[in-house]
Amino acid sequence: MLSDVAVDHREKAYALLKADADKILRLIKVQMDNLTMPQCPLYEEVLDTQMFGLSREIHFAVRLNLISDEEGKALLDNLEKQLNVLHEAAQKS
């Protein structure tokens, strides 16, 4: 049985990872709105770097049993879906 402290740590870990995912989404949205198009190598490099960093954070949290593997995959999948929506919207502009 998990103690209240362990549950609190798990909730905080998930909230921090979700906040990082949201930050990546905002960063990419600003970049697409103001700086570059998705075909730009700089856009791809920023996106790849940010996604890699988040995936490592998630992997670390999973290894510490702060979140489940499924929760981590869901965070990444959700972010990728949102980024695809942004990318498709930019293609239509």
Coordinates of N, CA and C in Angstrom, one line a residue:
M1 N 0.8 -1.2 0.0 CA 0.0 0.0 0.0 C 0.9 1.2 0.0
L2 N 0.5 2.2 -0.8 CA 1.3 3.4 -0.9 C 1.0 4.4 0.2
S3 N 2.0 5.0 0.8 CA 1.7 6.0 1.8 C 1.2 7.3 1.1
D4 N 0.7 8.2 1.9 CA 0.3 9.5 1.4 C 1.4 10.3 0.8
V5 N 2.6 10.1 1.3 CA 3.8 10.8 0.8 C 4.1 10.3 -0.6
A6 N 4.1 8.9 -0.8 CA 4.4 8.3 -2.1 C 3.4 8.8 -3.1
V7 N 2.1 8.8 -2.7 CA 1.0 9.2 -3.6 C 1.3 10.7 -4.0
D8 N 1.6 11.5 -3.0 CA 1.9 12.9 -3.3 C 3.0 13.1 -4.3
H9 N 4.1 12.3 -4.1 CA 5.2 12.3 -5.0 C 4.8 11.9 -6.4
R10 N 4.0 10.9 -6.5 CA 3.6 10.4 -7.8 C 2.7 11.5 -8.5
E11 N 1.8 12.1 -7.8 CA 1.0 13.1 -8.4 C 1.8 14.3 -8.8
K12 N 2.8 14.7 -8.0 CA 3.7 15.8 -8.4 C 4.5 15.5 -9.6
A13 N 5.0 14.3 -9.7 CA 5.9 13.9 -10.8 C 5.0 13.9 -12.1
Y14 N 3.8 13.4 -12.0 CA 3.0 13.4 -13.2 C 2.6 14.9 -13.6
A15 N 2.3 15.7 -12.6 CA 2.0 17.1 -12.9 C 3.2 17.8 -13.5
L16 N 4.4 17.6 -13.1 CA 5.6 18.2 -13.6 C 5.8 17.7 -15.1
L17 N 5.7 16.5 -15.3 CA 5.8 15.9 -16.7 C 4.8 16.5 -17.6
K18 N 3.6 16.6 -17.2 CA 2.5 17.2 -18.0 C 2.8 18.6 -18.3
A19 N 3.3 19.4 -17.3 CA 3.6 20.8 -17.5 C 4.8 20.9 -18.5
D20 N 5.7 20.0 -18.5 CA 6.8 20.0 -19.5 C 6.3 19.7 -20.9
A21 N 5.3 18.8 -21.0 CA 4.7 18.5 -22.3 C 4.0 19.7 -22.8
D22 N 3.2 20.4 -21.9 CA 2.5 21.6 -22.3 C 3.4 22.7 -22.7
K23 N 4.6 22.8 -22.1 CA 5.6 23.8 -22.4 C 6.1 23.5 -23.8
I24 N 6.4 22.3 -24.1 CA 6.9 21.9 -25.5 C 5.8 22.3 -26.5
L25 N 4.6 22.0 -26.2 CA 3.5 22.4 -27.2 C 3.4 23.9 -27.4
R26 N 3.5 24.7 -26.3 CA 3.5 26.1 -26.4 C 4.7 26.6 -27.2
L27 N 5.9 26.1 -26.9 CA 7.1 26.5 -27.6 C 7.0 26.2 -29.1
I28 N 6.5 25.1 -29.5 CA 6.4 24.7 -30.9 C 5.3 25.6 -31.6
K29 N 4.2 25.9 -30.9 CA 3.2 26.8 -31.4 C 3.7 28.2 -31.7
V30 N 4.5 28.7 -30.7 CA 5.1 30.0 -30.9 C 6.1 30.0 -32.1
Q31 N 6.8 29.0 -32.1 CA 7.8 28.9 -33.2 C 7.1 28.8 -34.6
M32 N 6.0 28.1 -34.7 CA 5.3 27.9 -35.9 C 4.6 29.3 -36.3
D33 N 4.1 29.9 -35.3 CA 3.3 31.2 -35.5 C 4.3 32.3 -35.9
N34 N 5.5 32.3 -35.4 CA 6.3 33.5 -35.5 C 7.6 33.3 -36.2
L35 N 8.2 32.1 -36.2 CA 9.5 32.0 -36.7 C 9.7 31.2 -37.9
T36 N 9.3 29.9 -37.9 CA 9.7 29.0 -39.0 C 8.5 28.1 -39.3
M37 N 8.6 27.5 -40.4 CA 7.6 26.5 -40.8 C 8.1 25.1 -40.5
P38 N 7.2 24.1 -40.4 CA 7.5 22.8 -40.0 C 8.6 22.1 -40.9
Q39 N 8.8 22.6 -42.1 CA 9.8 22.0 -43.0 C 11.2 22.5 -42.7
C40 N 11.3 23.5 -41.8 CA 12.6 24.1 -41.5 C 13.4 23.2 -40.6
P41 N 14.7 23.0 -40.9 CA 15.6 22.1 -40.1 C 15.6 22.6 -38.6
L42 N 15.6 23.9 -38.4 CA 15.6 24.4 -37.0 C 14.4 23.9 -36.3
Y43 N 13.2 24.0 -36.9 CA 12.0 23.5 -36.3 C 12.1 22.0 -35.9
E44 N 12.6 21.2 -36.8 CA 12.8 19.8 -36.6 C 13.8 19.5 -35.4
E45 N 14.9 20.3 -35.4 CA 15.9 20.1 -34.4 C 15.3 20.5 -33.0
V46 N 14.6 21.6 -32.9 CA 14.0 22.0 -31.6 C 13.0 20.9 -31.2
L47 N 12.2 20.5 -32.1 CA 11.1 19.5 -31.7 C 11.8 18.2 -31.3
D48 N 12.8 17.7 -32.0 CA 13.4 16.5 -31.7 C 14.1 16.5 -30.3
T49 N 14.8 17.7 -30.1 CA 15.5 17.8 -28.8 C 14.5 17.9 -27.6
Q50 N 13.5 18.6 -27.8 CA 12.5 18.7 -26.7 C 11.8 17.4 -26.5
M51 N 11.4 16.7 -27.5 CA 10.7 15.4 -27.3 C 11.7 14.4 -26.7
F52 N 13.0 14.4 -27.1 CA 13.9 13.5 -26.5 C 14.1 13.8 -25.0
G53 N 14.2 15.0 -24.7 CA 14.4 15.4 -23.3 C 13.2 14.9 -22.5
L54 N 12.0 15.2 -23.0 CA 10.8 14.8 -22.3 C 10.7 13.2 -22.1
S55 N 11.1 12.5 -23.2 CA 11.0 11.1 -23.1 C 12.0 10.5 -22.1
R56 N 13.2 11.2 -21.9 CA 14.1 10.8 -20.9 C 13.6 11.1 -19.5
E57 N 12.9 12.2 -19.3 CA 12.3 12.6 -18.0 C 11.3 11.5 -17.7
I58 N 10.4 11.2 -18.6 CA 9.4 10.2 -18.4 C 10.0 8.8 -18.0
H59 N 11.0 8.4 -18.8 CA 11.7 7.2 -18.5 C 12.3 7.1 -17.1
F60 N 12.9 8.2 -16.7 CA 13.4 8.4 -15.3 C 12.3 8.2 -14.3
A61 N 11.2 8.9 -14.5 CA 10.0 8.8 -13.5 C 9.5 7.4 -13.5
V62 N 9.4 6.7 -14.6 CA 8.9 5.3 -14.6 C 9.9 4.4 -13.8
R63 N 11.2 4.6 -14.0 CA 12.2 3.8 -13.3 C 12.1 4.0 -11.8
L64 N 11.7 5.2 -11.4 CA 11.5 5.5 -10.0 C 10.1 5.1 -9.5
N65 N 9.3 4.5 -10.4 CA 7.9 4.1 -10.0 C 7.1 5.3 -9.6
L66 N 7.4 6.5 -10.2 CA 6.6 7.7 -9.9 C 5.4 7.8 -10.8
I67 N 5.5 7.2 -12.0 CA 4.4 7.1 -12.9 C 4.5 5.7 -13.6
S68 N 3.4 5.2 -14.1 CA 3.5 3.9 -14.8 C 4.0 4.1 -16.2
D69 N 4.4 3.0 -16.8 CA 4.9 3.1 -18.2 C 3.7 3.5 -19.1
E70 N 2.5 3.1 -18.8 CA 1.3 3.5 -19.6 C 1.1 5.0 -19.5
E71 N 1.2 5.5 -18.3 CA 1.0 7.0 -18.1 C 2.0 7.7 -18.9
G72 N 3.3 7.3 -18.9 CA 4.3 7.9 -19.7 C 4.1 7.9 -21.2
K73 N 3.7 6.7 -21.6 CA 3.4 6.6 -23.1 C 2.2 7.4 -23.5
A74 N 1.2 7.5 -22.6 CA 0.0 8.4 -22.9 C 0.4 9.8 -23.0
L75 N 1.3 10.3 -22.1 CA 1.8 11.7 -22.1 C 2.4 12.0 -23.5
L76 N 3.3 11.1 -23.9 CA 4.0 11.3 -25.2 C 3.1 11.2 -26.4
D77 N 2.2 10.2 -26.3 CA 1.2 10.1 -27.4 C 0.3 11.3 -27.5
N78 N -0.2 11.8 -26.4 CA -1.1 12.9 -26.4 C -0.3 14.2 -27.0
L79 N 0.9 14.4 -26.6 CA 1.7 15.5 -27.1 C 1.9 15.4 -28.6
E80 N 2.2 14.2 -29.0 CA 2.5 14.0 -30.5 C 1.2 14.2 -31.3
K81 N 0.0 13.8 -30.7 CA -1.2 14.1 -31.4 C -1.5 15.6 -31.5
Q82 N -1.3 16.3 -30.4 CA -1.5 17.8 -30.4 C -0.5 18.4 -31.4
L83 N 0.7 18.0 -31.4 CA 1.7 18.6 -32.4 C 1.3 18.3 -33.8
N84 N 0.8 17.1 -34.1 CA 0.3 16.8 -35.4 C -0.8 17.7 -35.9
V85 N -1.7 18.0 -34.9 CA -2.8 18.9 -35.3 C -2.2 20.3 -35.6
L86 N -1.2 20.8 -34.8 CA -0.6 22.1 -35.1 C 0.1 22.0 -36.5
H87 N 0.8 20.9 -36.8 CA 1.5 20.8 -38.0 C 0.6 20.8 -39.2
E88 N -0.5 20.1 -39.1 CA -1.5 20.0 -40.2 C -2.2 21.4 -40.4
A89 N -2.4 22.1 -39.3 CA -3.0 23.5 -39.4 C -2.0 24.4 -40.1
A90 N -0.7 24.3 -39.8 CA 0.3 25.1 -40.5 C 0.4 24.8 -41.9
Q91 N 0.2 23.5 -42.3 CA 0.3 23.1 -43.7 C -0.9 23.8 -44.5
K92 N -2.0 24.0 -43.9 CA -3.2 24.5 -44.6 C -3.1 26.0 -44.7
S93 N -2.3 26.6 -43.9 CA -2.2 28.1 -43.9 C -1.5 28.6 -45.1

